[in-house]
């Protein structure tokens, strides 16, 4: 569950960025020619900020003490990347406020390109993969639809309920969530909101489109991060 971000930007924005010495952003701009037309595409891979990696980072912030992002009643290990982390809940219910603070600390140190490529493309975001999955599991999008329009703030509202749910009640409250993911539901939703507003600098009320499947010819195909990889790879080997 790694993360890619890509959108069209204007050539005017790219030239202005060069004048402003924004080299950290410019290095993510790819010039592509499609059907004779030139496009400037902002493509950035965040290979360390997928959902599973983020869990490990959030657990590392708190280390061995009770983690405010874990549903109350859960104590166990979290295994990722060949390492095992202590995933123990706080004595009381998980806290969205404290979890937000921990998630923000985990995000610190991201590279300067995190905020995005600028331009109008950032105003029309299509977000796929685990964003759609968690939104559907939390109940604020229809899992049977291929796309859904939401506000960024929906990822803040959803964990308010999830973080107050004890593990013993979580299965009945969130029946579509896999049992292995239940203890981390509060954490996942809080991380997603933190990533959107603090990582990508989105307005909480900005519209974003969550994508599960995209139309290709006469069929719906799964939307996932390999699309970004497909854009990056040809450029890296030319």
JSON list of C-alpha atoms in Angstrom, two decimals:
[
{"chain": "A", "resi": 1, "resn": "UNK", "atom": "CA", "xyz": [0.00, 0.00, 0.00]},
{"chain": "A", "resi": 2, "resn": "UNK", "atom": "CA", "xyz": [2.52, 2.59, -1.09]},
{"chain": "A", "resi": 3, "resn": "UNK", "atom": "CA", "xyz": [1.47, 6.03, -2.18]},
{"chain": "A", "resi": 4, "resn": "UNK", "atom": "CA", "xyz": [1.73, 7.90, -5.46]},
{"chain": "A", "resi": 5, "resn": "UNK", "atom": "CA", "xyz": [0.53, 11.41, -6.22]},
{"chain": "A", "resi": 6, "resn": "UNK", "atom": "CA", "xyz": [0.20, 12.75, -9.75]},
{"chain": "A", "resi": 7, "resn": "UNK", "atom": "CA", "xyz": [-1.69, 15.55, -11.47]},
{"chain": "A", "resi": 8, "resn": "UNK", "atom": "CA", "xyz": [-1.40, 17.92, -14.41]},
{"chain": "A", "resi": 9, "resn": "UNK", "atom": "CA", "xyz": [0.20, 21.31, -13.86]},
{"chain": "A", "resi": 10, "resn": "UNK", "atom": "CA", "xyz": [0.55, 24.25, -16.20]},
{"chain": "A", "resi": 11, "resn": "UNK", "atom": "CA", "xyz": [3.81, 25.00, -18.00]},
{"chain": "A", "resi": 12, "resn": "UNK", "atom": "CA", "xyz": [3.47, 28.56, -16.69]},
{"chain": "A", "resi": 13, "resn": "UNK", "atom": "CA", "xyz": [3.56, 27.24, -13.10]},
{"chain": "A", "resi": 14, "resn": "UNK", "atom": "CA", "xyz": [6.63, 25.17, -13.89]},
{"chain": "A", "resi": 15, "resn": "UNK", "atom": "CA", "xyz": [8.49, 28.17, -15.34]},
{"chain": "A", "resi": 16, "resn": "UNK", "atom": "CA", "xyz": [7.51, 30.34, -12.37]},
{"chain": "A", "resi": 17, "resn": "UNK", "atom": "CA", "xyz": [8.78, 27.67, -10.01]},
{"chain": "A", "resi": 18, "resn": "UNK", "atom": "CA", "xyz": [12.12, 27.65, -11.81]},
{"chain": "A", "resi": 19, "resn": "UNK", "atom": "CA", "xyz": [12.36, 31.40, -11.32]},
{"chain": "A", "resi": 20, "resn": "UNK", "atom": "CA", "xyz": [11.60, 30.95, -7.63]},
{"chain": "A", "resi": 21, "resn": "UNK", "atom": "CA", "xyz": [14.29, 28.24, -7.31]},
{"chain": "A", "resi": 22, "resn": "UNK", "atom": "CA", "xyz": [11.77, 25.64, -6.18]},
{"chain": "A", "resi": 23, "resn": "UNK", "atom": "CA", "xyz": [14.07, 22.85, -7.32]},
{"chain": "A", "resi": 24, "resn": "UNK", "atom": "CA", "xyz": [12.69, 20.38, -4.79]},
{"chain": "A", "resi": 25, "resn": "UNK", "atom": "CA", "xyz": [9.32, 20.49, -6.55]},
{"chain": "A", "resi": 26, "resn": "UNK", "atom": "CA", "xyz": [10.56, 20.84, -10.11]},
{"chain": "A", "resi": 27, "resn": "UNK", "atom": "CA", "xyz": [12.44, 17.55, -9.94]},
{"chain": "A", "resi": 28, "resn": "UNK", "atom": "CA", "xyz": [9.05, 15.79, -9.72]},
{"chain": "A", "resi": 29, "resn": "UNK", "atom": "CA", "xyz": [7.74, 17.33, -12.96]},
{"chain": "A", "resi": 30, "resn": "UNK", "atom": "CA", "xyz": [7.73, 15.07, -16.01]},
{"chain": "A", "resi": 31, "resn": "UNK", "atom": "CA", "xyz": [7.18, 16.38, -19.52]},
{"chain": "A", "resi": 32, "resn": "UNK", "atom": "CA", "xyz": [5.06, 13.97, -21.53]},
{"chain": "A", "resi": 33, "resn": "UNK", "atom": "CA", "xyz": [3.76, 14.06, -25.08]},
{"chain": "A", "resi": 34, "resn": "UNK", "atom": "CA", "xyz": [0.40, 12.48, -25.76]},
{"chain": "A", "resi": 35, "resn": "UNK", "atom": "CA", "xyz": [-1.08, 12.57, -29.26]},
{"chain": "A", "resi": 36, "resn": "UNK", "atom": "CA", "xyz": [1.22, 15.42, -30.22]},
{"chain": "A", "resi": 37, "resn": "UNK", "atom": "CA", "xyz": [0.41, 17.60, -27.21]},
{"chain": "A", "resi": 38, "resn": "UNK", "atom": "CA", "xyz": [2.86, 18.46, -24.43]},
{"chain": "A", "resi": 39, "resn": "UNK", "atom": "CA", "xyz": [1.79, 17.93, -20.81]},
{"chain": "A", "resi": 40, "resn": "UNK", "atom": "CA", "xyz": [3.58, 18.79, -17.59]},
{"chain": "A", "resi": 41, "resn": "UNK", "atom": "CA", "xyz": [2.79, 16.04, -15.10]},
{"chain": "A", "resi": 42, "resn": "UNK", "atom": "CA", "xyz": [3.62, 16.28, -11.40]},
{"chain": "A", "resi": 43, "resn": "UNK", "atom": "CA", "xyz": [4.53, 12.74, -10.33]},
{"chain": "A", "resi": 44, "resn": "UNK", "atom": "CA", "xyz": [5.74, 11.97, -6.83]},
{"chain": "A", "resi": 45, "resn": "UNK", "atom": "CA", "xyz": [6.23, 8.61, -5.18]},
{"chain": "A", "resi": 46, "resn": "UNK", "atom": "CA", "xyz": [5.85, 8.35, -1.40]},
{"chain": "A", "resi": 47, "resn": "UNK", "atom": "CA", "xyz": [7.08, 4.81, -1.04]},
{"chain": "A", "resi": 48, "resn": "UNK", "atom": "CA", "xyz": [7.39, 5.03, 2.75]},
{"chain": "A", "resi": 49, "resn": "UNK", "atom": "CA", "xyz": [3.99, 6.53, 3.49]},
{"chain": "A", "resi": 50, "resn": "UNK", "atom": "CA", "xyz": [1.60, 3.76, 2.66]},
{"chain": "A", "resi": 51, "resn": "UNK", "atom": "CA", "xyz": [-0.85, 2.76, 5.37]},
{"chain": "A", "resi": 52, "resn": "UNK", "atom": "CA", "xyz": [1.08, -0.25, 6.66]},
{"chain": "A", "resi": 53, "resn": "UNK", "atom": "CA", "xyz": [4.35, 1.69, 6.90]},
{"chain": "A", "resi": 54, "resn": "UNK", "atom": "CA", "xyz": [2.56, 4.58, 8.61]},
{"chain": "A", "resi": 55, "resn": "UNK", "atom": "CA", "xyz": [1.29, 2.25, 11.33]},
{"chain": "A", "resi": 56, "resn": "UNK", "atom": "CA", "xyz": [4.86, 1.26, 12.15]},
{"chain": "A", "resi": 57, "resn": "UNK", "atom": "CA", "xyz": [5.97, 4.90, 12.26]},
{"chain": "A", "resi": 58, "resn": "UNK", "atom": "CA", "xyz": [3.10, 5.86, 14.58]},
{"chain": "A", "resi": 59, "resn": "UNK", "atom": "CA", "xyz": [3.86, 2.95, 16.88]},
{"chain": "A", "resi": 60, "resn": "UNK", "atom": "CA", "xyz": [7.53, 3.97, 16.98]},
{"chain": "A", "resi": 61, "resn": "UNK", "atom": "CA", "xyz": [6.59, 7.46, 18.20]},
{"chain": "A", "resi": 62, "resn": "UNK", "atom": "CA", "xyz": [4.91, 6.09, 21.33]},
{"chain": "A", "resi": 63, "resn": "UNK", "atom": "CA", "xyz": [7.16, 3.02, 21.66]},
{"chain": "A", "resi": 64, "resn": "UNK", "atom": "CA", "xyz": [6.22, 0.82, 24.64]},
{"chain": "A", "resi": 65, "resn": "UNK", "atom": "CA", "xyz": [3.63, 3.01, 26.37]},
{"chain": "A", "resi": 66, "resn": "UNK", "atom": "CA", "xyz": [-0.10, 2.88, 25.63]},
{"chain": "A", "resi": 67, "resn": "UNK", "atom": "CA", "xyz": [-0.81, 4.17, 22.13]},
{"chain": "A", "resi": 68, "resn": "UNK", "atom": "CA", "xyz": [-3.78, 6.58, 21.86]},
{"chain": "A", "resi": 69, "resn": "UNK", "atom": "CA", "xyz": [-4.45, 5.41, 18.29]},
{"chain": "A", "resi": 70, "resn": "UNK", "atom": "CA", "xyz": [-5.12, 1.75, 19.17]},
{"chain": "A", "resi": 71, "resn": "UNK", "atom": "CA", "xyz": [-8.70, 0.71, 19.97]},
{"chain": "A", "resi": 72, "resn": "UNK", "atom": "CA", "xyz": [-9.17, 0.17, 23.69]},
{"chain": "A", "resi": 73, "resn": "UNK", "atom": "CA", "xyz": [-8.86, -3.44, 24.74]},
{"chain": "A", "resi": 74, "resn": "UNK", "atom": "CA", "xyz": [-6.23, -4.48, 22.19]},
{"chain": "A", "resi": 75, "resn": "UNK", "atom": "CA", "xyz": [-2.73, -5.61, 23.12]},
{"chain": "A", "resi": 76, "resn": "UNK", "atom": "CA", "xyz": [-0.51, -7.38, 20.65]},
{"chain": "A", "resi": 77, "resn": "UNK", "atom": "CA", "xyz": [2.39, -7.12, 18.21]},
{"chain": "A", "resi": 78, "resn": "UNK", "atom": "CA", "xyz": [2.37, -5.36, 14.85]},
{"chain": "A", "resi": 79, "resn": "UNK", "atom": "CA", "xyz": [4.73, -6.86, 12.31]},
{"chain": "A", "resi": 80, "resn": "UNK", "atom": "CA", "xyz": [6.03, -4.84, 9.38]},
{"chain": "A", "resi": 81, "resn": "UNK", "atom": "CA", "xyz": [9.21, -4.89, 7.31]},
{"chain": "A", "resi": 82, "resn": "UNK", "atom": "CA", "xyz": [10.73, -7.72, 9.30]},
{"chain": "A", "resi": 83, "resn": "UNK", "atom": "CA", "xyz": [10.30, -5.90, 12.62]},
{"chain": "A", "resi": 84, "resn": "UNK", "atom": "CA", "xyz": [7.78, -6.29, 15.43]},
{"chain": "A", "resi": 85, "resn": "UNK", "atom": "CA", "xyz": [6.23, -3.31, 17.23]},
{"chain": "A", "resi": 86, "resn": "UNK", "atom": "CA", "xyz": [4.24, -3.14, 20.44]},
{"chain": "A", "resi": 87, "resn": "UNK", "atom": "CA", "xyz": [0.64, -2.23, 19.63]},
{"chain": "A", "resi": 88, "resn": "UNK", "atom": "CA", "xyz": [-0.95, -1.75, 23.03]},
{"chain": "A", "resi": 89, "resn": "UNK", "atom": "CA", "xyz": [-3.91, 0.53, 23.66]},
{"chain": "A", "resi": 90, "resn": "UNK", "atom": "CA", "xyz": [-4.11, 3.19, 26.34]},
{"chain": "A", "resi": 91, "resn": "UNK", "atom": "CA", "xyz": [-5.94, 2.16, 29.53]},
{"chain": "A", "resi": 92, "resn": "UNK", "atom": "CA", "xyz": [-8.95, 4.28, 28.53]},
{"chain": "A", "resi": 93, "resn": "UNK", "atom": "CA", "xyz": [-10.53, 4.61, 25.08]},
{"chain": "A", "resi": 94, "resn": "UNK", "atom": "CA", "xyz": [-8.32, 5.80, 22.23]},
{"chain": "A", "resi": 95, "resn": "UNK", "atom": "CA", "xyz": [-8.13, 9.57, 21.84]},
{"chain": "A", "resi": 96, "resn": "UNK", "atom": "CA", "xyz": [-8.50, 11.30, 18.49]},
{"chain": "A", "resi": 97, "resn": "UNK", "atom": "CA", "xyz": [-6.75, 14.41, 19.82]},
{"chain": "A", "resi": 98, "resn": "UNK", "atom": "CA", "xyz": [-3.76, 12.51, 21.16]},
{"chain": "A", "resi": 99, "resn": "UNK", "atom": "CA", "xyz": [-3.69, 10.23, 18.12]},
{"chain": "A", "resi": 100, "resn": "UNK", "atom": "CA", "xyz": [-3.62, 13.29, 15.84]},
{"chain": "A", "resi": 101, "resn": "UNK", "atom": "CA", "xyz": [-0.61, 14.59, 17.74]},
{"chain": "A", "resi": 102, "resn": "UNK", "atom": "CA", "xyz": [1.21, 11.27, 17.40]},
{"chain": "A", "resi": 103, "resn": "UNK", "atom": "CA", "xyz": [0.34, 10.96, 13.70]},
{"chain": "A", "resi": 104, "resn": "UNK", "atom": "CA", "xyz": [1.67, 14.47, 13.08]},
{"chain": "A", "resi": 105, "resn": "UNK", "atom": "CA", "xyz": [4.97, 13.56, 14.74]},
{"chain": "A", "resi": 106, "resn": "UNK", "atom": "CA", "xyz": [5.19, 10.48, 12.55]},
{"chain": "A", "resi": 107, "resn": "UNK", "atom": "CA", "xyz": [4.78, 12.65, 9.45]},
{"chain": "A", "resi": 108, "resn": "UNK", "atom": "CA", "xyz": [7.57, 15.04, 10.40]},
{"chain": "A", "resi": 109, "resn": "UNK", "atom": "CA", "xyz": [10.61, 14.72, 8.20]},
{"chain": "A", "resi": 110, "resn": "UNK", "atom": "CA", "xyz": [8.72, 14.29, 4.96]},
{"chain": "A", "resi": 111, "resn": "UNK", "atom": "CA", "xyz": [10.52, 15.75, 1.94]},
{"chain": "A", "resi": 112, "resn": "UNK", "atom": "CA", "xyz": [9.69, 19.22, 0.52]},
{"chain": "A", "resi": 113, "resn": "UNK", "atom": "CA", "xyz": [7.69, 17.76, -2.37]},
{"chain": "A", "resi": 114, "resn": "UNK", "atom": "CA", "xyz": [5.06, 16.40, 0.01]},
{"chain": "A", "resi": 115, "resn": "UNK", "atom": "CA", "xyz": [2.81, 19.45, -0.27]},
{"chain": "A", "resi": 116, "resn": "UNK", "atom": "CA", "xyz": [2.28, 18.72, -3.94]},
{"chain": "A", "resi": 117, "resn": "UNK", "atom": "CA", "xyz": [3.03, 20.23, -7.28]},
{"chain": "A", "resi": 118, "resn": "UNK", "atom": "CA", "xyz": [0.93, 23.35, -7.05]},
{"chain": "A", "resi": 119, "resn": "UNK", "atom": "CA", "xyz": [-1.20, 24.63, -9.89]},
{"chain": "A", "resi": 120, "resn": "UNK", "atom": "CA", "xyz": [-4.86, 23.94, -10.52]},
{"chain": "A", "resi": 121, "resn": "UNK", "atom": "CA", "xyz": [-4.32, 20.19, -10.69]},
{"chain": "A", "resi": 122, "resn": "UNK", "atom": "CA", "xyz": [-4.11, 19.99, -6.91]},
{"chain": "A", "resi": 123, "resn": "UNK", "atom": "CA", "xyz": [-7.66, 21.39, -6.71]},
{"chain": "A", "resi": 124, "resn": "UNK", "atom": "CA", "xyz": [-9.05, 18.31, -8.46]},
{"chain": "A", "resi": 125, "resn": "UNK", "atom": "CA", "xyz": [-7.67, 15.34, -6.59]},
{"chain": "A", "resi": 126, "resn": "UNK", "atom": "CA", "xyz": [-8.49, 11.71, -7.27]},
{"chain": "A", "resi": 127, "resn": "UNK", "atom": "CA", "xyz": [-7.47, 9.52, -4.35]},
{"chain": "A", "resi": 128, "resn": "UNK", "atom": "CA", "xyz": [-7.40, 5.74, -4.64]},
{"chain": "A", "resi": 129, "resn": "UNK", "atom": "CA", "xyz": [-6.39, 2.58, -2.81]},
{"chain": "A", "resi": 130, "resn": "UNK", "atom": "CA", "xyz": [-6.61, 2.55, 0.99]},
{"chain": "A", "resi": 131, "resn": "UNK", "atom": "CA", "xyz": [-8.35, 5.94, 1.16]},
{"chain": "A", "resi": 132, "resn": "UNK", "atom": "CA", "xyz": [-11.42, 4.49, -0.55]},
{"chain": "A", "resi": 133, "resn": "UNK", "atom": "CA", "xyz": [-11.23, 1.26, 1.44]},
{"chain": "A", "resi": 134, "resn": "UNK", "atom": "CA", "xyz": [-11.15, 2.92, 4.86]},
{"chain": "A", "resi": 135, "resn": "UNK", "atom": "CA", "xyz": [-13.84, 5.44, 3.90]},
{"chain": "A", "resi": 136, "resn": "UNK", "atom": "CA", "xyz": [-16.13, 2.60, 2.84]},
{"chain": "A", "resi": 137, "resn": "UNK", "atom": "CA", "xyz": [-15.40, 0.61, 5.99]},
{"chain": "A", "resi": 138, "resn": "UNK", "atom": "CA", "xyz": [-16.04, 3.66, 8.16]},
{"chain": "A", "resi": 139, "resn": "UNK", "atom": "CA", "xyz": [-19.40, 4.08, 6.46]},
{"chain": "A", "resi": 140, "resn": "UNK", "atom": "CA", "xyz": [-19.17, 7.47, 4.76]},
{"chain": "A", "resi": 141, "resn": "UNK", "atom": "CA", "xyz": [-18.97, 6.21, 1.16]},
{"chain": "A", "resi": 142, "resn": "UNK", "atom": "CA", "xyz": [-20.88, 3.47, -0.63]},
{"chain": "A", "resi": 143, "resn": "UNK", "atom": "CA", "xyz": [-18.53, 0.49, -1.14]},
{"chain": "A", "resi": 144, "resn": "UNK", "atom": "CA", "xyz": [-20.52, -0.60, -4.20]},
{"chain": "A", "resi": 145, "resn": "UNK", "atom": "CA", "xyz": [-19.83, 2.59, -6.17]},
{"chain": "A", "resi": 146, "resn": "UNK", "atom": "CA", "xyz": [-16.65, 2.96, -8.27]},
{"chain": "A", "resi": 147, "resn": "UNK", "atom": "CA", "xyz": [-16.09, 6.60, -7.19]},
{"chain": "A", "resi": 148, "resn": "UNK", "atom": "CA", "xyz": [-17.29, 8.85, -4.37]},
{"chain": "A", "resi": 149, "resn": "UNK", "atom": "CA", "xyz": [-17.07, 12.60, -3.67]},
{"chain": "A", "resi": 150, "resn": "UNK", "atom": "CA", "xyz": [-16.11, 13.55, -0.12]},
{"chain": "A", "resi": 151, "resn": "UNK", "atom": "CA", "xyz": [-14.61, 16.45, 1.80]},
{"chain": "A", "resi": 152, "resn": "UNK", "atom": "CA", "xyz": [-11.19, 16.16, 3.37]},
{"chain": "A", "resi": 153, "resn": "UNK", "atom": "CA", "xyz": [-12.80, 16.80, 6.77]},
{"chain": "A", "resi": 154, "resn": "UNK", "atom": "CA", "xyz": [-14.79, 13.56, 6.43]},
{"chain": "A", "resi": 155, "resn": "UNK", "atom": "CA", "xyz": [-11.57, 11.78, 7.36]},
{"chain": "A", "resi": 156, "resn": "UNK", "atom": "CA", "xyz": [-11.58, 13.78, 10.60]},
{"chain": "A", "resi": 157, "resn": "UNK", "atom": "CA", "xyz": [-15.24, 13.18, 11.42]},
{"chain": "A", "resi": 158, "resn": "UNK", "atom": "CA", "xyz": [-15.10, 9.40, 10.87]},
{"chain": "A", "resi": 159, "resn": "UNK", "atom": "CA", "xyz": [-12.46, 8.61, 13.53]},
{"chain": "A", "resi": 160, "resn": "UNK", "atom": "CA", "xyz": [-14.39, 10.57, 16.16]},
{"chain": "A", "resi": 161, "resn": "UNK", "atom": "CA", "xyz": [-16.68, 7.55, 16.37]},
{"chain": "A", "resi": 162, "resn": "UNK", "atom": "CA", "xyz": [-14.03, 4.94, 15.64]},
{"chain": "A", "resi": 163, "resn": "UNK", "atom": "CA", "xyz": [-11.63, 6.17, 18.30]},
{"chain": "A", "resi": 164, "resn": "UNK", "atom": "CA", "xyz": [-14.34, 5.96, 20.97]},
{"chain": "A", "resi": 165, "resn": "UNK", "atom": "CA", "xyz": [-15.15, 2.34, 20.10]},
{"chain": "A", "resi": 166, "resn": "UNK", "atom": "CA", "xyz": [-13.73, -0.44, 22.22]},
{"chain": "A", "resi": 167, "resn": "UNK", "atom": "CA", "xyz": [-12.28, -3.46, 20.44]},
{"chain": "A", "resi": 168, "resn": "UNK", "atom": "CA", "xyz": [-14.97, -5.74, 21.84]},
{"chain": "A", "resi": 169, "resn": "UNK", "atom": "CA", "xyz": [-17.66, -3.58, 20.20]},
{"chain": "A", "resi": 170, "resn": "UNK", "atom": "CA", "xyz": [-15.79, -2.81, 16.99]},
{"chain": "A", "resi": 171, "resn": "UNK", "atom": "CA", "xyz": [-16.79, -5.89, 15.01]},
{"chain": "A", "resi": 172, "resn": "UNK", "atom": "CA", "xyz": [-20.50, -5.16, 15.35]},
{"chain": "A", "resi": 173, "resn": "UNK", "atom": "CA", "xyz": [-19.97, -1.42, 14.76]},
{"chain": "A", "resi": 174, "resn": "UNK", "atom": "CA", "xyz": [-17.76, -1.97, 11.69]},
{"chain": "A", "resi": 175, "resn": "UNK", "atom": "CA", "xyz": [-18.72, -5.37, 10.24]},
{"chain": "A", "resi": 176, "resn": "UNK", "atom": "CA", "xyz": [-16.89, -4.85, 6.93]},
{"chain": "A", "resi": 177, "resn": "UNK", "atom": "CA", "xyz": [-13.48, -4.23, 8.52]},
{"chain": "A", "resi": 178, "resn": "UNK", "atom": "CA", "xyz": [-11.12, -7.19, 8.47]},
{"chain": "A", "resi": 179, "resn": "UNK", "atom": "CA", "xyz": [-10.43, -8.50, 11.97]},
{"chain": "A", "resi": 180, "resn": "UNK", "atom": "CA", "xyz": [-6.69, -7.87, 11.61]},
{"chain": "A", "resi": 181, "resn": "UNK", "atom": "CA", "xyz": [-7.36, -4.20, 10.77]},
{"chain": "A", "resi": 182, "resn": "UNK", "atom": "CA", "xyz": [-9.91, -3.48, 13.51]},
{"chain": "A", "resi": 183, "resn": "UNK", "atom": "CA", "xyz": [-7.40, -2.45, 16.23]},
{"chain": "A", "resi": 184, "resn": "UNK", "atom": "CA", "xyz": [-5.92, 0.14, 13.83]},
{"chain": "A", "resi": 185, "resn": "UNK", "atom": "CA", "xyz": [-9.12, 1.70, 12.46]},
{"chain": "A", "resi": 186, "resn": "UNK", "atom": "CA", "xyz": [-8.80, 4.86, 14.56]},
{"chain": "A", "resi": 187, "resn": "UNK", "atom": "CA", "xyz": [-5.11, 5.11, 13.66]},
{"chain": "A", "resi": 188, "resn": "UNK", "atom": "CA", "xyz": [-5.68, 4.61, 9.93]},
{"chain": "A", "resi": 189, "resn": "UNK", "atom": "CA", "xyz": [-8.40, 7.26, 9.64]},
{"chain": "A", "resi": 190, "resn": "UNK", "atom": "CA", "xyz": [-6.51, 9.81, 11.74]},
{"chain": "A", "resi": 191, "resn": "UNK", "atom": "CA", "xyz": [-3.35, 9.22, 9.71]},
{"chain": "A", "resi": 192, "resn": "UNK", "atom": "CA", "xyz": [-5.24, 9.73, 6.45]},
{"chain": "A", "resi": 193, "resn": "UNK", "atom": "CA", "xyz": [-6.66, 13.06, 7.62]},
{"chain": "A", "resi": 194, "resn": "UNK", "atom": "CA", "xyz": [-3.24, 14.15, 8.91]},
{"chain": "A", "resi": 195, "resn": "UNK", "atom": "CA", "xyz": [-1.62, 13.18, 5.63]},
{"chain": "A", "resi": 196, "resn": "UNK", "atom": "CA", "xyz": [-4.17, 15.17, 3.62]},
{"chain": "A", "resi": 197, "resn": "UNK", "atom": "CA", "xyz": [-4.15, 18.39, 5.67]},
{"chain": "A", "resi": 198, "resn": "UNK", "atom": "CA", "xyz": [-0.62, 18.44, 7.10]},
{"chain": "A", "resi": 199, "resn": "UNK", "atom": "CA", "xyz": [1.21, 16.46, 4.43]},
{"chain": "A", "resi": 200, "resn": "UNK", "atom": "CA", "xyz": [-0.51, 17.66, 1.26]},
{"chain": "A", "resi": 201, "resn": "UNK", "atom": "CA", "xyz": [-1.71, 20.97, 2.76]},
{"chain": "A", "resi": 202, "resn": "UNK", "atom": "CA", "xyz": [-5.33, 20.50, 1.65]},
{"chain": "A", "resi": 203, "resn": "UNK", "atom": "CA", "xyz": [-8.13, 22.66, 2.98]},
{"chain": "A", "resi": 204, "resn": "UNK", "atom": "CA", "xyz": [-10.37, 20.57, 5.28]},
{"chain": "A", "resi": 205, "resn": "UNK", "atom": "CA", "xyz": [-13.40, 21.47, 3.18]},
{"chain": "A", "resi": 206, "resn": "UNK", "atom": "CA", "xyz": [-11.81, 20.74, -0.18]},
{"chain": "A", "resi": 207, "resn": "UNK", "atom": "CA", "xyz": [-13.63, 18.23, -2.36]},
{"chain": "A", "resi": 208, "resn": "UNK", "atom": "CA", "xyz": [-11.70, 15.09, -3.21]},
{"chain": "A", "resi": 209, "resn": "UNK", "atom": "CA", "xyz": [-12.76, 12.14, -5.33]},
{"chain": "A", "resi": 210, "resn": "UNK", "atom": "CA", "xyz": [-12.17, 8.69, -3.89]},
{"chain": "A", "resi": 211, "resn": "UNK", "atom": "CA", "xyz": [-11.65, 6.13, -6.62]},
{"chain": "A", "resi": 212, "resn": "UNK", "atom": "CA", "xyz": [-12.12, 2.38, -6.34]},
{"chain": "A", "resi": 213, "resn": "UNK", "atom": "CA", "xyz": [-12.38, 1.61, -10.04]},
{"chain": "A", "resi": 214, "resn": "UNK", "atom": "CA", "xyz": [-11.89, 3.56, -13.27]},
{"chain": "A", "resi": 215, "resn": "UNK", "atom": "CA", "xyz": [-13.60, 3.16, -16.60]},
{"chain": "A", "resi": 216, "resn": "UNK", "atom": "CA", "xyz": [-11.37, 1.59, -19.23]},
{"chain": "A", "resi": 217, "resn": "UNK", "atom": "CA", "xyz": [-13.05, 0.89, -22.55]},
{"chain": "A", "resi": 218, "resn": "UNK", "atom": "CA", "xyz": [-16.12, -1.12, -21.61]},
{"chain": "A", "resi": 219, "resn": "UNK", "atom": "CA", "xyz": [-15.02, -2.29, -18.18]},
{"chain": "A", "resi": 220, "resn": "UNK", "atom": "CA", "xyz": [-14.27, -1.01, -14.69]},
{"chain": "A", "resi": 221, "resn": "UNK", "atom": "CA", "xyz": [-10.72, -1.75, -13.55]},
{"chain": "A", "resi": 222, "resn": "UNK", "atom": "CA", "xyz": [-9.20, -1.41, -10.10]},
{"chain": "A", "resi": 223, "resn": "UNK", "atom": "CA", "xyz": [-7.44, 1.90, -9.40]},
{"chain": "A", "resi": 224, "resn": "UNK", "atom": "CA", "xyz": [-4.14, 1.43, -7.58]},
{"chain": "A", "resi": 225, "resn": "UNK", "atom": "CA", "xyz": [-0.62, 2.79, -7.17]},
{"chain": "A", "resi": 226, "resn": "UNK", "atom": "CA", "xyz": [0.91, 0.91, -10.18]},
{"chain": "A", "resi": 227, "resn": "UNK", "atom": "CA", "xyz": [-0.54, 3.69, -12.37]},
{"chain": "A", "resi": 228, "resn": "UNK", "atom": "CA", "xyz": [1.95, 6.09, -10.84]},
{"chain": "A", "resi": 229, "resn": "UNK", "atom": "CA", "xyz": [4.67, 3.49, -11.13]},
{"chain": "A", "resi": 230, "resn": "UNK", "atom": "CA", "xyz": [3.90, 3.06, -14.82]},
{"chain": "A", "resi": 231, "resn": "UNK", "atom": "CA", "xyz": [4.39, 6.80, -15.32]},
{"chain": "A", "resi": 232, "resn": "UNK", "atom": "CA", "xyz": [7.65, 6.86, -13.37]},
{"chain": "A", "resi": 233, "resn": "UNK", "atom": "CA", "xyz": [9.35, 3.79, -14.79]},
{"chain": "A", "resi": 234, "resn": "UNK", "atom": "CA", "xyz": [9.63, 4.82, -18.47]},
{"chain": "A", "resi": 235, "resn": "UNK", "atom": "CA", "xyz": [11.09, 8.16, -17.44]},
{"chain": "A", "resi": 236, "resn": "UNK", "atom": "CA", "xyz": [13.64, 6.53, -15.18]},
{"chain": "A", "resi": 237, "resn": "UNK", "atom": "CA", "xyz": [14.90, 4.23, -17.92]},
{"chain": "A", "resi": 238, "resn": "UNK", "atom": "CA", "xyz": [15.26, 6.74, -20.76]}
]
